[in-house]
mmCIF file of C-alpha atoms in Angstrom:
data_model
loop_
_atom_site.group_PDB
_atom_site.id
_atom_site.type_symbol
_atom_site.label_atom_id
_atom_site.label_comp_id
_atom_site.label_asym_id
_atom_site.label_seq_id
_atom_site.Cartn_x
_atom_site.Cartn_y
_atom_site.Cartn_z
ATOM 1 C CA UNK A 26 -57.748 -2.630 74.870
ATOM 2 C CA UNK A 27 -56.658 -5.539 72.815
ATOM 3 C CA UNK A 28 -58.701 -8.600 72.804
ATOM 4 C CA UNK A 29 -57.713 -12.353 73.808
ATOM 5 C CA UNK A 30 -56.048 -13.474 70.423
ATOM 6 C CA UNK A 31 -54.890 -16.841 69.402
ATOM 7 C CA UNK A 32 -52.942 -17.906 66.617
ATOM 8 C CA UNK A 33 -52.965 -19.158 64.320
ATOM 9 C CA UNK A 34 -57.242 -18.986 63.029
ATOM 10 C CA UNK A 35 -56.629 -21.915 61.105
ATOM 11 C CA UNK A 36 -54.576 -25.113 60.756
ATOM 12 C CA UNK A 37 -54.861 -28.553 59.038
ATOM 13 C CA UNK A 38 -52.221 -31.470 60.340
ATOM 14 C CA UNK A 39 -51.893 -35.252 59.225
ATOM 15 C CA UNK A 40 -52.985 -37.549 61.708
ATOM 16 C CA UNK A 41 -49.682 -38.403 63.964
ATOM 17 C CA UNK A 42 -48.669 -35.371 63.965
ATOM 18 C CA UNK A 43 -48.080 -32.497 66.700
ATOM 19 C CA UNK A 44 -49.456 -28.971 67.592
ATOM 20 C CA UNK A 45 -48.749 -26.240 69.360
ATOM 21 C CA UNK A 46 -51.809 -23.343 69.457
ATOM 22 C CA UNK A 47 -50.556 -19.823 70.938
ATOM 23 C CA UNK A 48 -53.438 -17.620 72.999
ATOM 24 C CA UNK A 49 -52.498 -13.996 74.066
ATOM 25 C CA UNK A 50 -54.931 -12.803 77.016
ATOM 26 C CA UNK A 51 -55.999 -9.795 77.593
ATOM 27 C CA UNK A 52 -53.340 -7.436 79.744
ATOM 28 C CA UNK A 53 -53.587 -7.929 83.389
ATOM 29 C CA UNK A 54 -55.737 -11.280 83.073
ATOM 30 C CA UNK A 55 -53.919 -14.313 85.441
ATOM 31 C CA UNK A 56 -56.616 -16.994 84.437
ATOM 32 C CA UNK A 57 -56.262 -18.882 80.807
ATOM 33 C CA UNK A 58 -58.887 -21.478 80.200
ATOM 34 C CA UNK A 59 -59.198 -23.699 77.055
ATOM 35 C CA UNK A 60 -62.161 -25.447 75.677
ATOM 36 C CA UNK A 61 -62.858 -27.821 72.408
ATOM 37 C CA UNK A 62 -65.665 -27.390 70.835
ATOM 38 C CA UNK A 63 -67.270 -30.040 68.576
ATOM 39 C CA UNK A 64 -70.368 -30.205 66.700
ATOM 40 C CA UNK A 65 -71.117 -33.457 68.445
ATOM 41 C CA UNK A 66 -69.521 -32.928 71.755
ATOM 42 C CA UNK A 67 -70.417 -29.053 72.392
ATOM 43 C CA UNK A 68 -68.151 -27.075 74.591
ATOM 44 C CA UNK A 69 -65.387 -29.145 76.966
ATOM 45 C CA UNK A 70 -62.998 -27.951 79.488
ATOM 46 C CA UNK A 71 -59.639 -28.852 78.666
ATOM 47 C CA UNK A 72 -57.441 -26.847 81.662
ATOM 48 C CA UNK A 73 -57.011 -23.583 83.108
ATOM 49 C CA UNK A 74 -53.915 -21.561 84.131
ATOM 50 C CA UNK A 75 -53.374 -19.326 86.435
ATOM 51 C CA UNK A 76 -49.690 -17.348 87.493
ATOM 52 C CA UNK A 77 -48.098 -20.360 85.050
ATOM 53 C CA UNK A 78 -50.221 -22.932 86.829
ATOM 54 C CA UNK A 79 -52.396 -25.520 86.062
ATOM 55 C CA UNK A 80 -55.195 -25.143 88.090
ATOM 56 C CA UNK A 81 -57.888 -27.193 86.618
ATOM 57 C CA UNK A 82 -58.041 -29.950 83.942
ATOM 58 C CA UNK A 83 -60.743 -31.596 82.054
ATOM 59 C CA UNK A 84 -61.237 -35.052 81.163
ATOM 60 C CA UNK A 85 -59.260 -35.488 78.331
ATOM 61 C CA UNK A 86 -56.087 -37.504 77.618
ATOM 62 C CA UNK A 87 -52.812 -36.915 78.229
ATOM 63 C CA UNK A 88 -52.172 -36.003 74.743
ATOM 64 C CA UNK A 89 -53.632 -32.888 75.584
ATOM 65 C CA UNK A 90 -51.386 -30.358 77.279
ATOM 66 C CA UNK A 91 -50.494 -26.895 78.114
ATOM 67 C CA UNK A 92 -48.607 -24.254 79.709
ATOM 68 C CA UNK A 93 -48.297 -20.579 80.999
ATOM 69 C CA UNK A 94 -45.552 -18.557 80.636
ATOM 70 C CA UNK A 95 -44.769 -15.519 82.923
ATOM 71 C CA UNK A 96 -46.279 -13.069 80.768
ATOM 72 C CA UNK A 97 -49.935 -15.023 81.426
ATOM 73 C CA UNK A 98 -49.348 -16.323 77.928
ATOM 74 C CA UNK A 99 -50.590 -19.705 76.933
ATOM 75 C CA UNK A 100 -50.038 -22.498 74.596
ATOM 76 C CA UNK A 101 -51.618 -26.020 74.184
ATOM 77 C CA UNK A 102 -50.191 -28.556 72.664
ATOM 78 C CA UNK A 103 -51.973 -32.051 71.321
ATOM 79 C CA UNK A 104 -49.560 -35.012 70.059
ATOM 80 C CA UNK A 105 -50.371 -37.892 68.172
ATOM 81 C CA UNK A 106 -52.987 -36.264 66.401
ATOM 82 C CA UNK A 107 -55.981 -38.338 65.927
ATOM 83 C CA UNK A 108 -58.904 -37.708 63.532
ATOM 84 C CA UNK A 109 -61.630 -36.964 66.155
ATOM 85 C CA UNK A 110 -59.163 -33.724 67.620
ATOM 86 C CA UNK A 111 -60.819 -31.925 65.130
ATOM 87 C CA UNK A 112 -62.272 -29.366 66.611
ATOM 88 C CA UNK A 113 -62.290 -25.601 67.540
ATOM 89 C CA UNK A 114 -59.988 -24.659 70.059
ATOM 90 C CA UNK A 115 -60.922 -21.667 72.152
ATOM 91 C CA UNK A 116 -59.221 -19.926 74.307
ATOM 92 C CA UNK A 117 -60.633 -17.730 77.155
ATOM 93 C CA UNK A 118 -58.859 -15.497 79.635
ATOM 94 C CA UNK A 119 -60.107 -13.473 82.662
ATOM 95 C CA UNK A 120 -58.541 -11.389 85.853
ATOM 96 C CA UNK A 121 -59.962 -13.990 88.163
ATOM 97 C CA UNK A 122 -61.692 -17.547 87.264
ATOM 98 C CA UNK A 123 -65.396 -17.473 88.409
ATOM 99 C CA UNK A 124 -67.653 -14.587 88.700
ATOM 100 C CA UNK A 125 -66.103 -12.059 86.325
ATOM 101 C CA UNK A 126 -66.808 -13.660 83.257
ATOM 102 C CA UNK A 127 -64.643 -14.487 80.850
ATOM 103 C CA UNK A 128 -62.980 -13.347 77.379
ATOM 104 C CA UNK A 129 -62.781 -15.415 74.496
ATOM 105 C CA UNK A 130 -61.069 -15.479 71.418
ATOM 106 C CA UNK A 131 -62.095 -16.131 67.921
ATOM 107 C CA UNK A 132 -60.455 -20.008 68.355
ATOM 108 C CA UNK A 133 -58.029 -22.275 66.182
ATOM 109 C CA UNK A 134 -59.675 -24.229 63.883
ATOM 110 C CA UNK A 135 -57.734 -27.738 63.745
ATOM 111 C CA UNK A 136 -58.641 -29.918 60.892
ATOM 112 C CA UNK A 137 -56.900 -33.381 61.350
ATOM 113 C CA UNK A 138 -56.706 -35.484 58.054
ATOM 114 C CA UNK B 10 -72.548 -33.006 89.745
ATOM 115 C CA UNK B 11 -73.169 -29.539 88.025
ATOM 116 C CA UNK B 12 -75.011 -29.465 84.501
ATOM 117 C CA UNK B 13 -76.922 -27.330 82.342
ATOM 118 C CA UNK B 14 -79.716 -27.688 79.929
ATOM 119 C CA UNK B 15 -80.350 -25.316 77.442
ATOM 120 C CA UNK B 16 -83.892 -25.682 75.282
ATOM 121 C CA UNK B 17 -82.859 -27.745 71.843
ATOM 122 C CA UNK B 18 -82.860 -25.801 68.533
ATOM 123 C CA UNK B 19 -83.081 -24.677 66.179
ATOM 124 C CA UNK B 20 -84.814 -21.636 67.385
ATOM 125 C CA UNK B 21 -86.381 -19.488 63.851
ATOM 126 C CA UNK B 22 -88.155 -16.082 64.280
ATOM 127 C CA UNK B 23 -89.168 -13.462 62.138
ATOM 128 C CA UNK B 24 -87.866 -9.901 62.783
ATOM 129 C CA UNK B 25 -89.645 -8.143 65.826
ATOM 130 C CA UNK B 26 -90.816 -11.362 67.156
ATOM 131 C CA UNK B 27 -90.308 -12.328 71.191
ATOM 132 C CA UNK B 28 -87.388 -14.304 72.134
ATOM 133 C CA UNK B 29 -87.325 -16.687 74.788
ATOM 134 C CA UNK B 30 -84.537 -19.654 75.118
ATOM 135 C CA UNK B 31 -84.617 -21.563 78.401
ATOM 136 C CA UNK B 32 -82.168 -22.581 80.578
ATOM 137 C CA UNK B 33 -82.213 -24.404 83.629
ATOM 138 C CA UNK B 34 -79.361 -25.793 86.148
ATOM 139 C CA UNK B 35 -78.243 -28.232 88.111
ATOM 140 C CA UNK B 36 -75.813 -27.329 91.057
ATOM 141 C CA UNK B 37 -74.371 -27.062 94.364
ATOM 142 C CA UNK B 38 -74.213 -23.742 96.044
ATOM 143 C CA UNK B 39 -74.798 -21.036 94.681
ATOM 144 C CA UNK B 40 -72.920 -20.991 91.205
ATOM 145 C CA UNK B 41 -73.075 -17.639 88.663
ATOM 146 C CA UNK B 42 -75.029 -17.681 85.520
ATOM 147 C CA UNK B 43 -73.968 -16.740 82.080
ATOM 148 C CA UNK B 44 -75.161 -16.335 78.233
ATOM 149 C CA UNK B 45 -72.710 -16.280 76.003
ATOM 150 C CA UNK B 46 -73.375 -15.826 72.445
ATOM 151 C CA UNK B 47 -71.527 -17.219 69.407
ATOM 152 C CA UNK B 48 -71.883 -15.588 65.737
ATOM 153 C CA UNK B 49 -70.740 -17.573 62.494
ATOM 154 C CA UNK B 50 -67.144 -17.981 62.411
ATOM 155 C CA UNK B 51 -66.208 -15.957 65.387
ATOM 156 C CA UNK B 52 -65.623 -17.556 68.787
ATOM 157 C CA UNK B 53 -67.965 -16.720 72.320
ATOM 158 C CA UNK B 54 -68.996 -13.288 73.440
ATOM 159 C CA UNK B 55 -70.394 -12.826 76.834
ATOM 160 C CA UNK B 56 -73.921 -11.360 77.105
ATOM 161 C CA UNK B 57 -74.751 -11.560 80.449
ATOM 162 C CA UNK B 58 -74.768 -12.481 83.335
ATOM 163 C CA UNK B 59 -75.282 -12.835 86.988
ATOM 164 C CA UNK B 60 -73.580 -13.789 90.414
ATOM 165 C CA UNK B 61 -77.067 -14.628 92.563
ATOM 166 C CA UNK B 62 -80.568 -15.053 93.135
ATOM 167 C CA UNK B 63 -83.002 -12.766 91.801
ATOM 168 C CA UNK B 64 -80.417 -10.533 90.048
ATOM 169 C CA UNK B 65 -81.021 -9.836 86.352
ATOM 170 C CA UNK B 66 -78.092 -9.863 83.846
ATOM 171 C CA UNK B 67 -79.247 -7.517 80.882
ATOM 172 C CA UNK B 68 -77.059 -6.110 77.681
ATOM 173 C CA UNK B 69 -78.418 -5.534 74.460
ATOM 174 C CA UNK B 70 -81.870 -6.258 74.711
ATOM 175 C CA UNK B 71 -81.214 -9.544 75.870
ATOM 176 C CA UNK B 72 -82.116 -10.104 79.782
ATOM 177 C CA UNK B 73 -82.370 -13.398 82.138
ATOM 178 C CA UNK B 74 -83.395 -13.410 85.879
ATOM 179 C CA UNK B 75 -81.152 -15.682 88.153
ATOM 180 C CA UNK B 76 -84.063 -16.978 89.641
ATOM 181 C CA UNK B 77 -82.966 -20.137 92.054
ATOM 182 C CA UNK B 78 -86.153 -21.451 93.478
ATOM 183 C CA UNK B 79 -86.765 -23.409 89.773
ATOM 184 C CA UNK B 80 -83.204 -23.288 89.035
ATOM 185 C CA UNK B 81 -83.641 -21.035 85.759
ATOM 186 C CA UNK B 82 -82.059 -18.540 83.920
ATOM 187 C CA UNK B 83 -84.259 -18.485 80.687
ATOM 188 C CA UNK B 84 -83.170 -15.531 78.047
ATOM 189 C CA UNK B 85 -85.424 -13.088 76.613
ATOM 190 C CA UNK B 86 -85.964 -10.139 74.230
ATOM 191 C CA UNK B 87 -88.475 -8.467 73.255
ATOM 192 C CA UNK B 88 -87.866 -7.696 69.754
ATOM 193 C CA UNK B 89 -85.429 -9.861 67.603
ATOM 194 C CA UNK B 90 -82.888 -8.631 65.064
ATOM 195 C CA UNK B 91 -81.967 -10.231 62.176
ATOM 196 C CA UNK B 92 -78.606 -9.242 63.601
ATOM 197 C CA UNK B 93 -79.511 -11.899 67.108
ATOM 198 C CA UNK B 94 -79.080 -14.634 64.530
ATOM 199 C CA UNK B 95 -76.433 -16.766 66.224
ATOM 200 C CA UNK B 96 -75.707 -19.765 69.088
ATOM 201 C CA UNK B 97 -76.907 -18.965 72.337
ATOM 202 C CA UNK B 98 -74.766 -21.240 75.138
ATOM 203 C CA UNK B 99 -75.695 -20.921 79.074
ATOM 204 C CA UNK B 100 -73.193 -21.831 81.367
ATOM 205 C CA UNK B 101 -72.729 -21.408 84.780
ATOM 206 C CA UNK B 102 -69.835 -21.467 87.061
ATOM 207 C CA UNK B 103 -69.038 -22.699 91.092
ATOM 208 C CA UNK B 104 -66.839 -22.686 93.785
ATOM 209 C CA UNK B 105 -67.556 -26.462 94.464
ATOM 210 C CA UNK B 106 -65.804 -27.362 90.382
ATOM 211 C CA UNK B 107 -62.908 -25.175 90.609
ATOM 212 C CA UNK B 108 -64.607 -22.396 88.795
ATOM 213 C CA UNK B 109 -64.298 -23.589 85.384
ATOM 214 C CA UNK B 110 -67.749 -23.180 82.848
ATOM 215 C CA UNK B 111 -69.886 -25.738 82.381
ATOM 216 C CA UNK B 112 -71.764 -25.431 79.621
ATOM 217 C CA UNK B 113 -75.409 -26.200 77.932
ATOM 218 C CA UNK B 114 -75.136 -27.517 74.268
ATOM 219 C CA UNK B 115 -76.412 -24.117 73.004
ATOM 220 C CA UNK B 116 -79.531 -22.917 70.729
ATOM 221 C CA UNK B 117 -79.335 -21.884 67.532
ATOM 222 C CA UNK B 118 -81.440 -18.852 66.572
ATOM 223 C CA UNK B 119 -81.948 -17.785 62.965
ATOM 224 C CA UNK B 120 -84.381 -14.260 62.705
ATOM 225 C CA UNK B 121 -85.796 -14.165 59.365
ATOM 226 C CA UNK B 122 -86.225 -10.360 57.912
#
């Protein structure tokens, strides 16, 4: 079966500027989690969704958003881009947050200049 | 609050040798234990895992023993591929944060032919 793919692999944006990263779970998973992950920083929680809610969200500004559409589909969005949201962007999907484990995909890399 | 701490890299090997990267926890409950792996330029791969004490998670090669009376789950193989080279990240999950990973910093391994 198809994996969890997000689009698109890579993108560079001026600072200021807006984005909008796509992630596709896997068929039948509810539960879309995203993560940044930063050489300096590691891996951080950003938010989960789950039946096109948000059920858990990290510690970051309110820059930083998302949604889930019907179809379990997921997109972030980031406004105001600032130099230090460069990052990795991963996506991760599963049937049920916790014990299952979870699916990710390859990630968005965002280059901010 | 609920933490992990993974052993610092980087971790280099020659081919054959034993593997070991430890990982220990800090958590309420009784949360489930992942390794996840990372290879260059792709995004995180679960390796294992496992959902209470004394089970062992195992795929691979790779294997790590839940083992809650020193709050470990330390990875090991027994004969490294030049293939294993990649970022190991631990992580654990819990009902008492929502669910969502929490992750170590991760360990880079490089296995030298």
């Amino acid at each position: 079966k198809a994996g969890v793919t997000q689009t698109p692999r890579y993108l560079i944006k001026t600072r200021g500027q807006q984005v909008t990263l796509s992630c596709s779970p896997i068929s039948g998973h509810r539960s879309v989690s995203w993560y940044q992950q930063t050489p300096g920083q590691g891996l951080q929680f950003l938010f989960e969704y789950f039946s096109e809610t948000q059920r858990n969200k990290g510690n970051f500004p309110g820059r930083f958003s998302g949604r889930q559409f019907s179809n379990s589909r997921s997109e972030m969005n980031v406004s105001t881009l600032e130099l230090g949201d460069s990052a990795l962007y991963l996506c991760a999907s599963s049937f049920e947050a916790g014990n299952y484990g979870y699916t990710f995909g390859s990630g968005t890399r965002l280059t901010v200049v | 609050g609920n933490s992990v701490t993974q052993m610092e890299g980087p971790v280099t090997l020659s081919e054959e040798a034993f593997l070991t990267i430890n990982c220990t926890y800090t958590a309420t409950g009784y949360p489930s234990l992942f390794w996840y792996v990372q290879y260059p330029g792709e995004g995180l791969q679960l390796l294992l895992k496992a959902t209470k004490a004394d089970d062992k998670g195992s795929n691979k090669g790779f294997e790590a023993t839940y083992r809650k009376e020193t709050t470990s789950f330390h990875l090991e193989k027994g004969s490294v591929q030049v293939s294993d080279s990649a970022v190991y990240f631990c992580a654990l999950t819990n009902a008492g944060n929502n669910r969502k990973l929490i992750w170590g910093l991760g360990t880079s391994l490089a296995v030298n032919p």
